[in-house]
Amino acid sequence: MGSEAIIVFLIAGIVMVAGANFLSGLISHKSDNPQKREPYESGMTTIGPTWVQFKVGYYLFAILFLVFDVEVAFLVPWAVVFQKIGAVAFLEITIFLLILGLGLAYAWKKGALQWE
């Protein structure tokens, strides 16, 4: 049953994606305006190079946001089952928060949280 189920799911996934793309092509609005093929759809020609290097600070902020967003994703289920699990859960979440706190302290020390 294992390999047949995988094949069925694979075929179903391919059919759903192909069907959604086909249906989207049928009902979507089509525009043949040459400005739509410009690098930016605003209709304005670009000034200067279109490949601009961003400061690493943007990426650091994004990564820090993801780290603490994942932290919340782990804390909510933990809070729901905390009383059922008991002291072991408290110890585990304390270690988890300590590791995240060390990461935050490191980022703070390196100046990753200062917006310049």
GROMACS .gro file of N, CA and C in nm:
model
  348
    1MET      N    1   0.081  -0.120   0.000
    1MET     CA    2   0.000   0.000   0.000
    1MET      C    3   0.085   0.126   0.000
    2GLY      N    4   0.206   0.119   0.049
    2GLY     CA    5   0.290   0.237   0.063
    2GLY      C    6   0.326   0.302  -0.069
    3SER      N    7   0.378   0.225  -0.163
    3SER     CA    8   0.423   0.283  -0.289
    3SER      C    9   0.305   0.328  -0.376
    4GLU      N   10   0.193   0.256  -0.369
    4GLU     CA   11   0.076   0.297  -0.447
    4GLU      C   12   0.021   0.430  -0.397
    5ALA      N   13   0.020   0.447  -0.266
    5ALA     CA   14  -0.030   0.572  -0.209
    5ALA      C   15   0.057   0.690  -0.249
    6ILE      N   16   0.188   0.669  -0.251
    6ILE     CA   17   0.279   0.776  -0.291
    6ILE      C   18   0.256   0.814  -0.436
    7ILE      N   19   0.237   0.715  -0.521
    7ILE     CA   20   0.212   0.743  -0.663
    7ILE      C   21   0.080   0.817  -0.681
    8VAL      N   22  -0.023   0.775  -0.608
    8VAL     CA   23  -0.153   0.842  -0.618
    8VAL      C   24  -0.141   0.987  -0.573
    9PHE      N   25  -0.072   1.012  -0.460
    9PHE     CA   26  -0.056   1.150  -0.412
    9PHE      C   27   0.026   1.233  -0.510
   10LEU      N   28   0.129   1.174  -0.569
   10LEU     CA   29   0.212   1.246  -0.666
   10LEU      C   30   0.130   1.284  -0.788
   11ILE      N   31   0.053   1.191  -0.840
   11ILE     CA   32  -0.031   1.220  -0.956
   11ILE      C   33  -0.137   1.324  -0.921
   12ALA      N   34  -0.199   1.309  -0.805
   12ALA     CA   35  -0.300   1.407  -0.763
   12ALA      C   36  -0.239   1.546  -0.750
   13GLY      N   37  -0.119   1.555  -0.694
   13GLY     CA   38  -0.053   1.686  -0.682
   13GLY      C   39  -0.023   1.748  -0.816
   14ILE      N   40   0.027   1.666  -0.909
   14ILE     CA   41   0.058   1.717  -1.043
   14ILE      C   42  -0.069   1.764  -1.113
   15VAL      N   43  -0.177   1.686  -1.103
   15VAL     CA   44  -0.303   1.722  -1.166
   15VAL      C   45  -0.359   1.851  -1.106
   16MET      N   46  -0.351   1.867  -0.974
   16MET     CA   47  -0.403   1.988  -0.910
   16MET      C   48  -0.323   2.112  -0.952
   17VAL      N   49  -0.191   2.101  -0.956
   17VAL     CA   50  -0.110   2.216  -0.997
   17VAL      C   51  -0.134   2.250  -1.143
   18ALA      N   52  -0.134   2.150  -1.228
   18ALA     CA   53  -0.158   2.174  -1.370
   18ALA      C   54  -0.298   2.230  -1.393
   19GLY      N   55  -0.396   2.177  -1.320
   19GLY     CA   56  -0.532   2.228  -1.334
   19GLY      C   57  -0.546   2.372  -1.288
   20ALA      N   58  -0.480   2.406  -1.177
   20ALA     CA   59  -0.485   2.545  -1.128
   20ALA      C   60  -0.418   2.640  -1.227
   21ASN      N   61  -0.305   2.599  -1.284
   21ASN     CA   62  -0.238   2.684  -1.384
   21ASN      C   63  -0.323   2.699  -1.510
   22PHE      N   64  -0.384   2.592  -1.554
   22PHE     CA   65  -0.469   2.598  -1.673
   22PHE      C   66  -0.590   2.687  -1.648
   23LEU      N   67  -0.655   2.669  -1.535
   23LEU     CA   68  -0.772   2.751  -1.502
   23LEU      C   69  -0.734   2.898  -1.487
   24SER      N   70  -0.619   2.925  -1.429
   24SER     CA   71  -0.571   3.063  -1.415
   24SER      C   72  -0.548   3.125  -1.551
   25GLY      N   73  -0.492   3.048  -1.644
   25GLY     CA   74  -0.469   3.099  -1.779
   25GLY      C   75  -0.599   3.127  -1.853
   26LEU      N   76  -0.702   3.051  -1.823
   26LEU     CA   77  -0.830   3.073  -1.891
   26LEU      C   78  -0.902   3.198  -1.843
   27ILE      N   79  -0.900   3.223  -1.712
   27ILE     CA   80  -0.984   3.330  -1.658
   27ILE      C   81  -0.908   3.459  -1.628
   28SER      N   82  -0.775   3.459  -1.645
   28SER     CA   83  -0.700   3.579  -1.610
   28SER      C   84  -0.705   3.682  -1.723
   29HIS      N   85  -0.686   3.808  -1.683
   29HIS     CA   86  -0.681   3.919  -1.778
   29HIS      C   87  -0.544   3.921  -1.844
   30LYS      N   88  -0.541   3.933  -1.975
   30LYS     CA   89  -0.415   3.934  -2.046
   30LYS      C   90  -0.389   4.072  -2.104
   31SER      N   91  -0.266   4.120  -2.087
   31SER     CA   92  -0.226   4.250  -2.139
   31SER      C   93  -0.103   4.233  -2.226
   32ASP      N   94  -0.109   4.286  -2.348
   32ASP     CA   95   0.005   4.277  -2.439
   32ASP      C   96   0.081   4.409  -2.446
   33ASN      N   97   0.069   4.491  -2.343
   33ASN     CA   98   0.137   4.619  -2.339
   33ASN      C   99   0.287   4.596  -2.327
   34PRO      N  100   0.369   4.658  -2.415
   34PRO     CA  101   0.514   4.636  -2.406
   34PRO      C  102   0.575   4.686  -2.275
   35GLN      N  103   0.510   4.779  -2.208
   35GLN     CA  104   0.562   4.826  -2.080
   35GLN      C  105   0.557   4.717  -1.973
   36LYS      N  106   0.473   4.619  -1.993
   36LYS     CA  107   0.466   4.509  -1.896
   36LYS      C  108   0.592   4.425  -1.899
   37ARG      N  109   0.669   4.434  -2.006
   37ARG     CA  110   0.791   4.356  -2.016
   37ARG      C  111   0.913   4.431  -1.965
   38GLU      N  112   0.893   4.553  -1.918
   38GLU     CA  113   1.002   4.631  -1.859
   38GLU      C  114   1.045   4.567  -1.728
   39PRO      N  115   1.167   4.597  -1.680
   39PRO     CA  116   1.211   4.538  -1.553
   39PRO      C  117   1.119   4.572  -1.436
   40TYR      N  118   1.061   4.691  -1.437
   40TYR     CA  119   0.966   4.730  -1.334
   40TYR      C  120   0.837   4.768  -1.402
   41GLU      N  121   0.725   4.729  -1.345
   41GLU     CA  122   0.597   4.750  -1.410
   41GLU      C  123   0.540   4.889  -1.386
   42SER      N  124   0.619   4.979  -1.330
   42SER     CA  125   0.568   5.113  -1.304
   42SER      C  126   0.557   5.194  -1.433
   43GLY      N  127   0.621   5.149  -1.539
   43GLY     CA  128   0.616   5.221  -1.665
   43GLY      C  129   0.732   5.318  -1.680
   44MET      N  130   0.809   5.337  -1.574
   44MET     CA  131   0.923   5.428  -1.580
   44MET      C  132   1.049   5.349  -1.612
   45THR      N  133   1.135   5.407  -1.695
   45THR     CA  134   1.262   5.342  -1.721
   45THR      C  135   1.351   5.356  -1.599
   46THR      N  136   1.433   5.257  -1.576
   46THR     CA  137   1.518   5.260  -1.458
   46THR      C  138   1.632   5.358  -1.476
   47ILE      N  139   1.675   5.415  -1.366
   47ILE     CA  140   1.788   5.507  -1.366
   47ILE      C  141   1.901   5.438  -1.293
   48GLY      N  142   2.012   5.418  -1.360
   48GLY     CA  143   2.125   5.352  -1.298
   48GLY      C  144   2.111   5.201  -1.306
   49PRO      N  145   2.200   5.132  -1.238
   49PRO     CA  146   2.195   4.986  -1.244
   49PRO      C  147   2.075   4.931  -1.167
   50THR      N  148   2.018   4.825  -1.219
   50THR     CA  149   1.901   4.767  -1.153
   50THR      C  150   1.941   4.670  -1.043
   51TRP      N  151   2.065   4.627  -1.040
   51TRP     CA  152   2.113   4.538  -0.935
   51TRP      C  153   2.182   4.621  -0.829
   52VAL      N  154   2.112   4.646  -0.720
   52VAL     CA  155   2.165   4.728  -0.612
   52VAL      C  156   2.193   4.636  -0.494
   53GLN      N  157   2.311   4.650  -0.435
   53GLN     CA  158   2.346   4.568  -0.320
   53GLN      C  159   2.286   4.630  -0.193
   54PHE      N  160   2.214   4.547  -0.116
   54PHE     CA  161   2.153   4.593   0.008
   54PHE      C  162   2.250   4.573   0.123
   55LYS      N  163   2.234   4.656   0.225
   55LYS     CA  164   2.318   4.640   0.343
   55LYS      C  165   2.281   4.510   0.415
   56VAL      N  166   2.379   4.450   0.479
   56VAL     CA  167   2.358   4.324   0.547
   56VAL      C  168   2.266   4.341   0.667
   57GLY      N  169   2.250   4.463   0.715
   57GLY     CA  170   2.162   4.489   0.829
   57GLY      C  171   2.018   4.448   0.804
   58TYR      N  172   1.971   4.463   0.680
   58TYR     CA  173   1.835   4.422   0.647
   58TYR      C  174   1.818   4.271   0.666
   59TYR      N  175   1.917   4.196   0.622
   59TYR     CA  176   1.911   4.051   0.635
   59TYR      C  177   1.920   4.008   0.781
   60LEU      N  178   2.005   4.076   0.858
   60LEU     CA  179   2.016   4.043   1.000
   60LEU      C  180   1.886   4.067   1.073
   61PHE      N  181   1.820   4.179   1.042
   61PHE     CA  182   1.690   4.206   1.104
   61PHE      C  183   1.590   4.098   1.066
   62ALA      N  184   1.590   4.058   0.941
   62ALA     CA  185   1.495   3.955   0.896
   62ALA      C  186   1.522   3.823   0.966
   63ILE      N  187   1.648   3.786   0.979
   63ILE     CA  188   1.681   3.659   1.045
   63ILE      C  189   1.645   3.665   1.192
   64LEU      N  190   1.673   3.777   1.258
   64LEU     CA  191   1.636   3.789   1.399
   64LEU      C  192   1.485   3.783   1.417
   65PHE      N  193   1.412   3.846   1.326
   65PHE     CA  194   1.266   3.838   1.332
   65PHE      C  195   1.220   3.694   1.320
   66LEU      N  196   1.277   3.620   1.226
   66LEU     CA  197   1.237   3.480   1.209
   66LEU      C  198   1.270   3.397   1.332
   67VAL      N  199   1.385   3.422   1.393
   67VAL     CA  200   1.423   3.347   1.512
   67VAL      C  201   1.319   3.367   1.622
   68PHE      N  202   1.281   3.491   1.647
   68PHE     CA  203   1.188   3.516   1.755
   68PHE      C  204   1.043   3.484   1.716
   69ASP      N  205   1.015   3.482   1.587
   69ASP     CA  206   0.885   3.437   1.542
   69ASP      C  207   0.871   3.286   1.565
   70VAL      N  208   0.976   3.213   1.536
   70VAL     CA  209   0.975   3.069   1.562
   70VAL      C  210   0.967   3.042   1.712
   71GLU      N  211   1.031   3.128   1.790
   71GLU     CA  212   1.022   3.114   1.936
   71GLU      C  213   0.877   3.119   1.982
   72VAL      N  214   0.802   3.212   1.931
   72VAL     CA  215   0.660   3.222   1.968
   72VAL      C  216   0.584   3.100   1.920
   73ALA      N  217   0.619   3.049   1.801
   73ALA     CA  218   0.553   2.930   1.750
   73ALA      C  219   0.578   2.808   1.840
   74PHE      N  220   0.693   2.805   1.908
   74PHE     CA  221   0.721   2.696   2.002
   74PHE      C  222   0.663   2.722   2.140
   75LEU      N  223   0.653   2.848   2.179
   75LEU     CA  224   0.605   2.879   2.315
   75LEU      C  225   0.455   2.858   2.330
   76VAL      N  226   0.379   2.885   2.228
   76VAL     CA  227   0.233   2.872   2.241
   76VAL      C  228   0.190   2.727   2.266
   77PRO      N  229   0.236   2.629   2.188
   77PRO     CA  230   0.196   2.491   2.221
   77PRO      C  231   0.250   2.445   2.356
   78TRP      N  232   0.369   2.493   2.391
   78TRP     CA  233   0.426   2.457   2.521
   78TRP      C  234   0.337   2.510   2.634
   79ALA      N  235   0.289   2.632   2.619
   79ALA     CA  236   0.204   2.690   2.723
   79ALA      C  237   0.072   2.614   2.737
   80VAL      N  238   0.024   2.559   2.626
   80VAL     CA  239  -0.102   2.486   2.631
   80VAL      C  240  -0.089   2.357   2.710
   81VAL      N  241   0.023   2.286   2.695
   81VAL     CA  242   0.038   2.157   2.761
   81VAL      C  243   0.130   2.162   2.884
   82PHE      N  244   0.163   2.281   2.931
   82PHE     CA  245   0.259   2.295   3.040
   82PHE      C  246   0.216   2.220   3.166
   83GLN      N  247   0.092   2.232   3.208
   83GLN     CA  248   0.048   2.169   3.333
   83GLN      C  249   0.045   2.016   3.322
   84LYS      N  250   0.025   1.965   3.203
   84LYS     CA  251   0.022   1.820   3.186
   84LYS      C  252   0.163   1.761   3.194
   85ILE      N  253   0.262   1.834   3.145
   85ILE     CA  254   0.398   1.781   3.139
   85ILE      C  255   0.473   1.803   3.270
   86GLY      N  256   0.460   1.922   3.327
   86GLY     CA  257   0.519   1.946   3.458
   86GLY      C  258   0.656   2.009   3.456
   87ALA      N  259   0.739   1.969   3.553
   87ALA     CA  260   0.870   2.032   3.575
   87ALA      C  261   0.967   2.008   3.461
   88VAL      N  262   0.957   1.896   3.395
   88VAL     CA  263   1.047   1.867   3.283
   88VAL      C  264   1.025   1.970   3.171
   89ALA      N  265   0.901   2.002   3.145
   89ALA     CA  266   0.871   2.101   3.042
   89ALA      C  267   0.925   2.238   3.081
   90PHE      N  268   0.916   2.270   3.208
   90PHE     CA  269   0.968   2.400   3.253
   90PHE      C  270   1.119   2.406   3.235
   91LEU      N  271   1.189   2.299   3.265
   91LEU     CA  272   1.334   2.295   3.248
   91LEU      C  273   1.370   2.305   3.100
   92GLU      N  274   1.300   2.234   3.016
   92GLU     CA  275   1.329   2.238   2.873
   92GLU      C  276   1.307   2.376   2.814
   93ILE      N  277   1.197   2.441   2.851
   93ILE     CA  278   1.170   2.573   2.795
   93ILE      C  279   1.265   2.677   2.853
   94THR      N  280   1.312   2.656   2.975
   94THR     CA  281   1.411   2.746   3.032
   94THR      C  282   1.542   2.737   2.954
   95ILE      N  283   1.584   2.616   2.920
   95ILE     CA  284   1.704   2.598   2.839
   95ILE      C  285   1.686   2.660   2.700
   96PHE      N  286   1.569   2.639   2.641
   96PHE     CA  287   1.538   2.696   2.510
   96PHE      C  288   1.545   2.848   2.512
   97LEU      N  289   1.484   2.909   2.613
   97LEU     CA  290   1.486   3.055   2.623
   97LEU      C  291   1.625   3.106   2.655
   98LEU      N  292   1.702   3.032   2.731
   98LEU     CA  293   1.840   3.071   2.761
   98LEU      C  294   1.924   3.073   2.634
   99ILE      N  295   1.910   2.973   2.551
   99ILE     CA  296   1.984   2.969   2.425
   99ILE      C  297   1.944   3.085   2.336
  100LEU      N  298   1.814   3.113   2.327
  100LEU     CA  299   1.769   3.227   2.247
  100LEU      C  300   1.817   3.359   2.306
  101GLY      N  301   1.817   3.368   2.439
  101GLY     CA  302   1.867   3.489   2.504
  101GLY      C  303   2.015   3.511   2.476
  102LEU      N  304   2.093   3.403   2.475
  102LEU     CA  305   2.235   3.415   2.440
  102LEU      C  306   2.252   3.462   2.296
  103GLY      N  307   2.169   3.412   2.208
  103GLY     CA  308   2.173   3.458   2.069
  103GLY      C  309   2.138   3.604   2.056
  104LEU      N  310   2.039   3.648   2.132
  104LEU     CA  311   2.001   3.789   2.130
  104LEU      C  312   2.113   3.876   2.187
  105ALA      N  313   2.174   3.831   2.296
  105ALA     CA  314   2.285   3.907   2.355
  105ALA      C  315   2.402   3.917   2.257
  106TYR      N  316   2.431   3.809   2.186
  106TYR     CA  317   2.537   3.811   2.087
  106TYR      C  318   2.506   3.910   1.975
  107ALA      N  319   2.382   3.906   1.924
  107ALA     CA  320   2.343   3.999   1.818
  107ALA      C  321   2.348   4.142   1.867
  108TRP      N  322   2.308   4.165   1.990
  108TRP     CA  323   2.311   4.299   2.049
  108TRP      C  324   2.455   4.347   2.061
  109LYS      N  325   2.544   4.260   2.109
  109LYS     CA  326   2.685   4.295   2.126
  109LYS      C  327   2.751   4.328   1.992
  110LYS      N  328   2.716   4.253   1.888
  110LYS     CA  329   2.772   4.276   1.756
  110LYS      C  330   2.714   4.398   1.687
  111GLY      N  331   2.609   4.458   1.743
  111GLY     CA  332   2.548   4.577   1.685
  111GLY      C  333   2.447   4.546   1.577
  112ALA      N  334   2.396   4.424   1.572
  112ALA     CA  335   2.301   4.386   1.468
  112ALA      C  336   2.164   4.451   1.490
  113LEU      N  337   2.139   4.500   1.609
  113LEU     CA  338   2.008   4.559   1.638
  113LEU      C  339   2.005   4.710   1.620
  114GLN      N  340   2.117   4.768   1.584
  114GLN     CA  341   2.121   4.914   1.563
  114GLN      C  342   2.094   4.944   1.417
  115TRP      N  343   1.998   5.029   1.395
  115TRP     CA  344   1.959   5.065   1.259
  115TRP      C  345   2.033   5.193   1.221
  116GLU      N  346   2.119   5.182   1.121
  116GLU     CA  347   2.198   5.299   1.079
  116GLU      C  348   2.161   5.342   0.942
   0.00000   0.00000   0.00000
